[in-house]
Amino acid sequence: MTHSLRKWLTPRLFVLFGFGLTLLYLTPIYWMVVTSIKP
Amino acid sequence: MITAELRRHISLKNISHQNRIGYFFMLPPLLFMLVILGFPILYTFIISFQDVNLRTLISGERPFVGIENYKIVLTSGAFHGALSRSLLFTVGSISLQFSIGLVFALLFRKQFWGANVLRGLVLSGWLIPAVVVGTLFVWLFNLDFGLINFALIMLGLIDNPVGWLVDPQIALFSVTLANIWYGIPFNVIVLSAGLAGLPEGVYEAATVDGANGFQRFRHITLPLMRQSILAVLMLGLIYTLRSFGLIWTITRGGPSGATEVIPTLAYRVGFEFFRFSEAAVIAVFMVLLLLTVAIFYVRATKEEMA
């Protein structure tokens, strides 16, 4: 992998990883809201 | 004509007068702290040296027993078990809360699609009361209908549902997971504040010098954030050691004492077994432990500020 490609890719991969981690973190809140609405 | 000495005298007089007013305004919070905080701690300390149970509480006779209660508690297996579980719970919680909190804090420093909304949602976890989070995780960890078992089975990671809260082998792990989830927003808030105060120029200089992202993080971000990191770790230690509501809501210290930590043990001994003196001993131990951490924290932050 060239240096410039790695430089371009690393921050984007971090954001992608963080985005996924955030969604995983928010799952309990989402589930709480959904189950409170569902009959 | 006012001489320099007279002027000095007047200003000194003013200062002492202002000081007196200052002390006067300090009185209400001081009284509040003495009555609301000081008295219960002192009372707990006193009854830890007396024999106070349901019978002596009603009769009013509270014989002084010296350090007998301390001997009973400090040599009991239940106390040692609770202490080791408390330490495991605390170390497990703090290490992951901090690591994930730091990832979130670094992530939300960047601008990407939905960053502001996600940051708000992540921080909203801090606003939820411990009892609500506990109830939420009781549902999530449910053996038959829980989301976690459902997701793991759907992903093919497990064949049979895991008894997250009913298996004594993994109940402490489950409760620690819930506490990690609950503590992450606090870590994000403190670490984000620390990150916001970092000077941009240093990063620009490091980039010009050819430092990559990891080097910038390792040699600039981490050293400059020493104070925030220290604060979040020490406060996390205090919050986690005294954590009661979450564990009590999820497992009540069970199954068969697998999640019994120091605060739940103190509550159980005091208000289920009505052995108030022994509960007071556990509470005194907690106070001393937390006081040590607090003193260490205050001294460390003082040194940082100096």
Short mmCIF file of C-alpha atoms in Angstrom, two decimals:
data_model
loop_
_atom_site.label_atom_id
_atom_site.label_comp_id
_atom_site.label_asym_id
_atom_site.label_seq_id
_atom_site.Cartn_x
_atom_site.Cartn_y
_atom_site.Cartn_z
CA MET A 1 0.00 0.00 0.00
CA THR A 2 1.44 3.35 -0.98
CA HIS A 3 2.05 6.01 1.66
CA SER A 4 -0.49 8.45 0.23
CA LEU A 5 -3.20 5.79 0.00
CA ARG A 6 -2.62 4.78 3.62
CA LYS A 7 -2.72 8.45 4.64
CA TRP A 8 -6.06 8.82 2.83
CA LEU A 9 -7.52 5.55 4.09
CA THR A 10 -6.59 5.51 7.80
CA PRO A 11 -8.77 8.45 8.98
CA ARG A 12 -11.69 7.19 6.89
CA LEU A 13 -11.37 3.70 8.36
CA PHE A 14 -11.28 5.22 11.85
CA VAL A 15 -14.48 7.17 11.16
CA LEU A 16 -16.11 4.03 9.74
CA PHE A 17 -15.08 2.00 12.79
CA GLY A 18 -16.25 4.74 15.14
CA PHE A 19 -19.54 5.09 13.26
CA GLY A 20 -20.18 1.36 13.64
CA LEU A 21 -19.21 1.45 17.31
CA THR A 22 -21.58 4.37 17.86
CA LEU A 23 -24.47 2.52 16.23
CA LEU A 24 -23.70 -0.54 18.37
CA TYR A 25 -23.61 1.69 21.44
CA LEU A 26 -26.95 3.24 20.55
CA THR A 27 -28.72 -0.10 19.99
CA PRO A 28 -30.01 -0.37 23.61
CA ILE A 29 -31.52 3.14 23.43
CA TYR A 30 -33.09 2.37 20.03
CA TRP A 31 -34.43 -0.92 21.37
CA MET A 32 -35.83 0.78 24.48
CA VAL A 33 -37.67 3.34 22.36
CA VAL A 34 -38.98 0.73 19.89
CA THR A 35 -40.24 -1.68 22.58
CA SER A 36 -41.94 1.17 24.41
CA ILE A 37 -43.86 2.12 21.27
CA LYS A 38 -44.80 -1.39 20.09
CA PRO A 39 -48.02 -2.81 21.52
CA MET B 1 -4.96 64.60 52.31
CA ILE B 2 -4.77 60.82 52.55
CA THR B 3 -1.30 59.50 53.18
CA ALA B 4 -0.08 56.28 51.59
CA GLU B 5 -0.10 54.55 54.99
CA LEU B 6 -3.69 55.55 55.69
CA ARG B 7 -4.73 54.36 52.25
CA ARG B 8 -3.02 51.03 52.97
CA HIS B 9 -4.80 50.81 56.33
CA ILE B 10 -8.20 51.47 54.72
CA SER B 11 -7.68 48.85 52.05
CA LEU B 12 -6.56 46.26 54.64
CA LYS B 13 -9.62 47.03 56.73
CA ASN B 14 -11.79 46.59 53.64
CA ILE B 15 -10.22 43.24 52.91
CA SER B 16 -10.82 41.90 56.41
CA HIS B 17 -14.40 43.23 56.25
CA GLN B 18 -14.90 41.55 52.89
CA ASN B 19 -13.41 38.37 54.34
CA ARG B 20 -15.92 38.43 57.16
CA ILE B 21 -18.78 38.82 54.66
CA GLY B 22 -17.24 35.99 52.65
CA TYR B 23 -17.23 33.71 55.69
CA PHE B 24 -20.82 34.72 56.41
CA PHE B 25 -21.89 33.68 52.91
CA MET B 26 -20.01 30.42 53.34
CA LEU B 27 -22.05 29.53 56.40
CA PRO B 28 -25.17 28.07 54.68
CA PRO B 29 -23.27 25.58 52.49
CA LEU B 30 -20.98 24.75 55.41
CA LEU B 31 -23.96 24.06 57.68
CA PHE B 32 -25.64 22.09 54.89
CA MET B 33 -22.54 19.93 54.46
CA LEU B 34 -22.16 19.38 58.18
CA VAL B 35 -25.79 18.36 58.66
CA ILE B 36 -26.45 16.46 55.42
CA LEU B 37 -23.01 14.89 54.87
CA GLY B 38 -21.08 15.15 58.12
CA PHE B 39 -23.72 13.88 60.52
CA PRO B 40 -24.58 10.60 58.68
CA ILE B 41 -20.88 9.78 58.29
CA LEU B 42 -20.24 10.49 61.98
CA TYR B 43 -23.34 8.49 62.99
CA THR B 44 -22.24 5.55 60.83
CA PHE B 45 -18.79 5.73 62.39
CA ILE B 46 -20.30 5.71 65.91
CA ILE B 47 -22.66 2.77 65.35
CA SER B 48 -19.83 0.75 63.80
CA PHE B 49 -18.44 0.50 67.37
CA GLN B 50 -21.82 -0.39 68.94
CA ASP B 51 -24.02 -3.45 68.81
CA VAL B 52 -26.98 -2.15 66.79
CA ASN B 53 -29.46 -4.69 65.44
CA LEU B 54 -33.25 -4.71 65.21
CA ARG B 55 -33.64 -5.54 68.92
CA THR B 56 -31.18 -2.96 70.27
CA LEU B 57 -32.46 -0.37 67.80
CA ILE B 58 -35.96 -0.62 69.30
CA SER B 59 -34.87 -0.94 72.93
CA GLY B 60 -32.46 1.98 72.60
CA GLU B 61 -29.67 0.13 74.42
CA ARG B 62 -26.62 0.11 72.25
CA PRO B 63 -23.70 -1.48 74.04
CA PHE B 64 -20.23 -0.37 73.02
CA VAL B 65 -18.39 -3.38 71.60
CA GLY B 66 -15.11 -1.81 70.49
CA ILE B 67 -13.66 -3.27 67.30
CA GLU B 68 -15.70 -6.48 67.55
CA ASN B 69 -17.80 -5.55 64.48
CA TYR B 70 -14.66 -4.77 62.50
CA LYS B 71 -13.25 -8.20 63.40
CA ILE B 72 -16.45 -9.94 62.30
CA VAL B 73 -16.72 -8.10 58.99
CA LEU B 74 -13.06 -7.95 57.98
CA THR B 75 -12.62 -11.69 58.55
CA SER B 76 -15.84 -12.77 56.83
CA GLY B 77 -15.76 -14.56 53.49
CA ALA B 78 -18.72 -12.53 52.21
CA PHE B 79 -16.78 -9.30 52.66
CA HIS B 80 -13.64 -10.62 50.98
CA GLY B 81 -15.72 -11.97 48.09
CA ALA B 82 -17.54 -8.66 47.69
CA LEU B 83 -14.26 -6.74 47.81
CA SER B 84 -12.63 -8.84 45.09
CA ARG B 85 -15.79 -8.61 42.93
CA SER B 86 -15.85 -4.83 43.50
CA LEU B 87 -12.25 -4.57 42.30
CA LEU B 88 -12.91 -6.77 39.25
CA PHE B 89 -16.07 -4.80 38.44
CA THR B 90 -14.23 -1.49 38.83
CA VAL B 91 -11.10 -2.39 36.86
CA GLY B 92 -13.15 -4.00 34.06
CA SER B 93 -15.56 -1.07 33.90
CA ILE B 94 -12.99 1.73 33.99
CA SER B 95 -10.58 0.23 31.45
CA LEU B 96 -13.26 -0.28 28.79
CA GLN B 97 -15.23 2.87 29.60
CA PHE B 98 -12.08 4.88 29.17
CA SER B 99 -10.90 3.15 25.98
CA ILE B 100 -14.28 3.36 24.23
CA GLY B 101 -14.87 6.88 25.60
CA LEU B 102 -11.54 8.00 24.14
CA VAL B 103 -12.41 6.49 20.74
CA PHE B 104 -15.75 8.37 20.78
CA ALA B 105 -14.12 11.61 21.92
CA LEU B 106 -11.54 11.39 19.10
CA LEU B 107 -14.25 10.40 16.62
CA PHE B 108 -16.60 13.28 17.43
CA ARG B 109 -13.73 15.71 16.98
CA LYS B 110 -13.93 14.93 13.28
CA GLN B 111 -16.64 16.23 11.01
CA PHE B 112 -18.60 13.52 9.24
CA TRP B 113 -22.16 12.88 8.21
CA GLY B 114 -24.46 12.79 11.26
CA ALA B 115 -21.64 13.52 13.73
CA ASN B 116 -23.58 16.12 15.74
CA VAL B 117 -26.72 13.98 16.02
CA LEU B 118 -24.70 10.90 17.02
CA ARG B 119 -22.72 12.90 19.59
CA GLY B 120 -25.96 14.13 21.15
CA LEU B 121 -27.43 10.63 21.21
CA VAL B 122 -24.29 9.12 22.79
CA LEU B 123 -24.22 11.79 25.47
CA SER B 124 -27.93 11.22 26.18
CA GLY B 125 -26.94 7.91 27.82
CA TRP B 126 -25.55 9.96 30.71
CA LEU B 127 -29.01 11.47 31.34
CA ILE B 128 -30.73 8.12 31.89
CA PRO B 129 -31.11 7.15 35.57
CA ALA B 130 -29.24 4.02 36.72
CA VAL B 131 -32.51 2.24 37.50
CA VAL B 132 -33.76 2.73 33.92
CA VAL B 133 -30.45 1.52 32.49
CA GLY B 134 -30.64 -1.47 34.83
CA THR B 135 -34.16 -2.34 33.70
CA LEU B 136 -33.12 -1.92 30.06
CA PHE B 137 -30.24 -4.37 30.50
CA VAL B 138 -32.46 -6.87 32.33
CA TRP B 139 -34.52 -6.97 29.11
CA LEU B 140 -31.45 -7.08 26.86
CA PHE B 141 -29.86 -9.94 28.83
CA ASN B 142 -33.11 -11.90 29.14
CA LEU B 143 -32.51 -15.62 28.62
CA ASP B 144 -35.50 -16.29 26.36
CA PHE B 145 -36.50 -12.96 24.84
CA GLY B 146 -33.37 -10.81 25.22
CA LEU B 147 -31.99 -8.92 22.23
CA ILE B 148 -28.39 -9.99 22.94
CA ASN B 149 -29.14 -13.73 22.84
CA PHE B 150 -31.34 -13.20 19.78
CA ALA B 151 -28.59 -11.29 17.93
CA LEU B 152 -25.86 -13.79 18.86
CA ILE B 153 -27.98 -16.75 17.71
CA MET B 154 -28.92 -14.97 14.47
CA LEU B 155 -25.23 -14.27 13.80
CA GLY B 156 -24.45 -17.94 14.45
CA LEU B 157 -22.03 -17.13 17.29
CA ILE B 158 -23.91 -19.29 19.83
CA ASP B 159 -26.26 -22.26 19.47
CA ASN B 160 -28.13 -22.02 22.76
CA PRO B 161 -29.17 -18.88 24.67
CA VAL B 162 -26.65 -17.74 27.28
CA GLY B 163 -27.88 -17.15 30.84
CA TRP B 164 -26.26 -13.73 31.13
CA LEU B 165 -27.87 -12.93 34.45
CA VAL B 166 -28.70 -16.40 35.77
CA ASP B 167 -25.31 -18.07 35.33
CA PRO B 168 -23.10 -17.22 38.33
CA GLN B 169 -20.00 -17.68 36.15
CA ILE B 170 -20.86 -14.79 33.82
CA ALA B 171 -23.30 -12.62 35.80
CA LEU B 172 -20.53 -10.26 37.00
CA PHE B 173 -19.30 -9.92 33.42
CA SER B 174 -22.83 -9.01 32.27
CA VAL B 175 -23.27 -6.41 35.00
CA THR B 176 -19.84 -4.97 34.15
CA LEU B 177 -20.91 -4.70 30.50
CA ALA B 178 -24.00 -2.74 31.55
CA ASN B 179 -21.87 -0.44 33.71
CA ILE B 180 -19.41 0.10 30.86
CA TRP B 181 -22.31 1.15 28.64
CA TYR B 182 -23.59 3.49 31.32
CA GLY B 183 -20.22 5.12 32.03
CA ILE B 184 -19.10 5.78 28.44
CA PRO B 185 -20.90 9.16 28.00
CA PHE B 186 -19.23 10.58 31.12
CA ASN B 187 -15.81 9.60 29.72
CA VAL B 188 -16.72 11.13 26.36
CA ILE B 189 -17.77 14.42 27.99
CA VAL B 190 -14.61 14.84 30.07
CA LEU B 191 -12.22 13.64 27.35
CA SER B 192 -13.93 15.81 24.69
CA ALA B 193 -13.46 18.84 26.95
CA GLY B 194 -9.79 17.91 27.30
CA LEU B 195 -9.41 17.48 23.53
CA ALA B 196 -11.08 20.82 22.83
CA GLY B 197 -8.42 22.62 24.83
CA LEU B 198 -5.47 21.24 22.84
CA PRO B 199 -3.56 23.82 20.76
CA GLU B 200 -3.92 23.32 16.98
CA GLY B 201 -0.48 24.77 16.26
CA VAL B 202 1.33 21.82 17.85
CA TYR B 203 -0.49 19.40 15.53
CA GLU B 204 0.32 21.51 12.49
CA ALA B 205 3.98 21.62 13.51
CA ALA B 206 4.03 17.85 14.03
CA THR B 207 2.37 17.27 10.63
CA VAL B 208 4.97 19.49 8.96
CA ASP B 209 7.65 17.45 10.73
CA GLY B 210 6.18 14.33 9.17
CA ALA B 211 4.41 12.76 12.16
CA ASN B 212 1.61 10.36 11.22
CA GLY B 213 -1.79 10.14 12.96
CA PHE B 214 -0.72 7.56 15.51
CA GLN B 215 2.50 9.43 16.36
CA ARG B 216 0.52 12.65 16.84
CA PHE B 217 -1.89 10.81 19.14
CA ARG B 218 0.89 9.06 21.10
CA HIS B 219 3.28 11.99 21.51
CA ILE B 220 0.97 15.03 21.51
CA THR B 221 -2.63 14.16 22.34
CA LEU B 222 -1.96 11.73 25.21
CA PRO B 223 0.68 13.81 27.07
CA LEU B 224 -1.33 17.03 26.71
CA MET B 225 -4.48 15.31 27.96
CA ARG B 226 -2.81 14.01 31.11
CA GLN B 227 -5.03 16.09 33.38
CA SER B 228 -8.31 15.08 31.70
CA ILE B 229 -7.25 11.43 31.66
CA LEU B 230 -6.33 11.56 35.34
CA ALA B 231 -9.64 13.26 36.19
CA VAL B 232 -11.75 10.78 34.25
CA LEU B 233 -9.93 7.76 35.68
CA MET B 234 -10.09 8.95 39.29
CA LEU B 235 -13.73 10.07 39.10
CA GLY B 236 -14.57 6.84 37.27
CA LEU B 237 -12.92 4.89 40.07
CA ILE B 238 -14.99 6.71 42.69
CA TYR B 239 -18.27 6.41 40.74
CA THR B 240 -17.76 2.72 39.98
CA LEU B 241 -16.67 1.70 43.48
CA ARG B 242 -19.81 3.24 44.96
CA SER B 243 -22.11 2.04 42.18
CA PHE B 244 -25.23 0.51 43.71
CA GLY B 245 -28.40 1.30 41.73
CA LEU B 246 -27.37 -0.42 38.52
CA ILE B 247 -26.32 -3.71 40.12
CA TRP B 248 -29.24 -3.72 42.50
CA THR B 249 -31.71 -3.21 39.64
CA ILE B 250 -30.16 -5.87 37.42
CA THR B 251 -29.28 -8.74 39.76
CA ARG B 252 -29.70 -7.59 43.39
CA GLY B 253 -26.27 -9.09 44.01
CA GLY B 254 -27.34 -12.52 42.72
CA PRO B 255 -27.40 -15.20 41.44
CA SER B 256 -26.09 -16.78 44.65
CA GLY B 257 -23.98 -13.72 45.44
CA ALA B 258 -22.14 -13.75 42.09
CA THR B 259 -22.54 -9.98 41.64
CA GLU B 260 -22.43 -8.98 45.30
CA VAL B 261 -20.16 -5.93 45.55
CA ILE B 262 -19.33 -3.80 48.60
CA PRO B 263 -22.29 -1.34 48.34
CA THR B 264 -24.88 -4.11 47.76
CA LEU B 265 -23.39 -6.14 50.61
CA ALA B 266 -23.66 -3.13 52.95
CA TYR B 267 -27.31 -2.66 51.96
CA ARG B 268 -28.11 -6.37 52.35
CA VAL B 269 -26.43 -6.68 55.75
CA GLY B 270 -28.12 -3.51 56.98
CA PHE B 271 -31.60 -3.67 55.56
CA GLU B 272 -32.20 -7.38 54.90
CA PHE B 273 -30.32 -8.93 57.86
CA PHE B 274 -30.82 -5.82 60.06
CA ARG B 275 -27.23 -6.02 61.35
CA PHE B 276 -26.78 -2.26 61.26
CA SER B 277 -23.40 -2.20 63.01
CA GLU B 278 -21.80 -4.58 60.54
CA ALA B 279 -23.33 -2.62 57.64
CA ALA B 280 -21.82 0.51 59.23
CA VAL B 281 -18.41 -1.16 59.28
CA ILE B 282 -18.68 -1.89 55.56
CA ALA B 283 -19.82 1.71 54.96
CA VAL B 284 -16.86 3.06 56.99
CA PHE B 285 -14.53 0.89 54.92
CA MET B 286 -16.11 2.32 51.74
CA VAL B 287 -15.73 5.88 53.02
CA LEU B 288 -12.05 5.34 53.84
CA LEU B 289 -11.42 3.69 50.47
CA LEU B 290 -13.15 6.47 48.52
CA LEU B 291 -11.52 9.14 50.68
CA THR B 292 -8.09 7.73 49.82
CA VAL B 293 -8.90 7.87 46.11
CA ALA B 294 -10.36 11.38 46.49
CA ILE B 295 -7.29 12.66 48.36
CA PHE B 296 -5.04 11.15 45.71
CA TYR B 297 -7.15 12.81 42.99
CA VAL B 298 -7.15 16.24 44.66
CA ARG B 299 -3.39 16.10 45.25
CA ALA B 300 -2.72 14.97 41.69
CA THR B 301 -4.84 17.76 40.20
CA LYS B 302 -3.19 20.30 42.51
CA GLU B 303 0.24 19.22 41.31
CA GLU B 304 -0.95 19.47 37.72
CA MET B 305 -2.27 22.99 38.26
CA ALA B 306 0.90 24.17 40.04
#
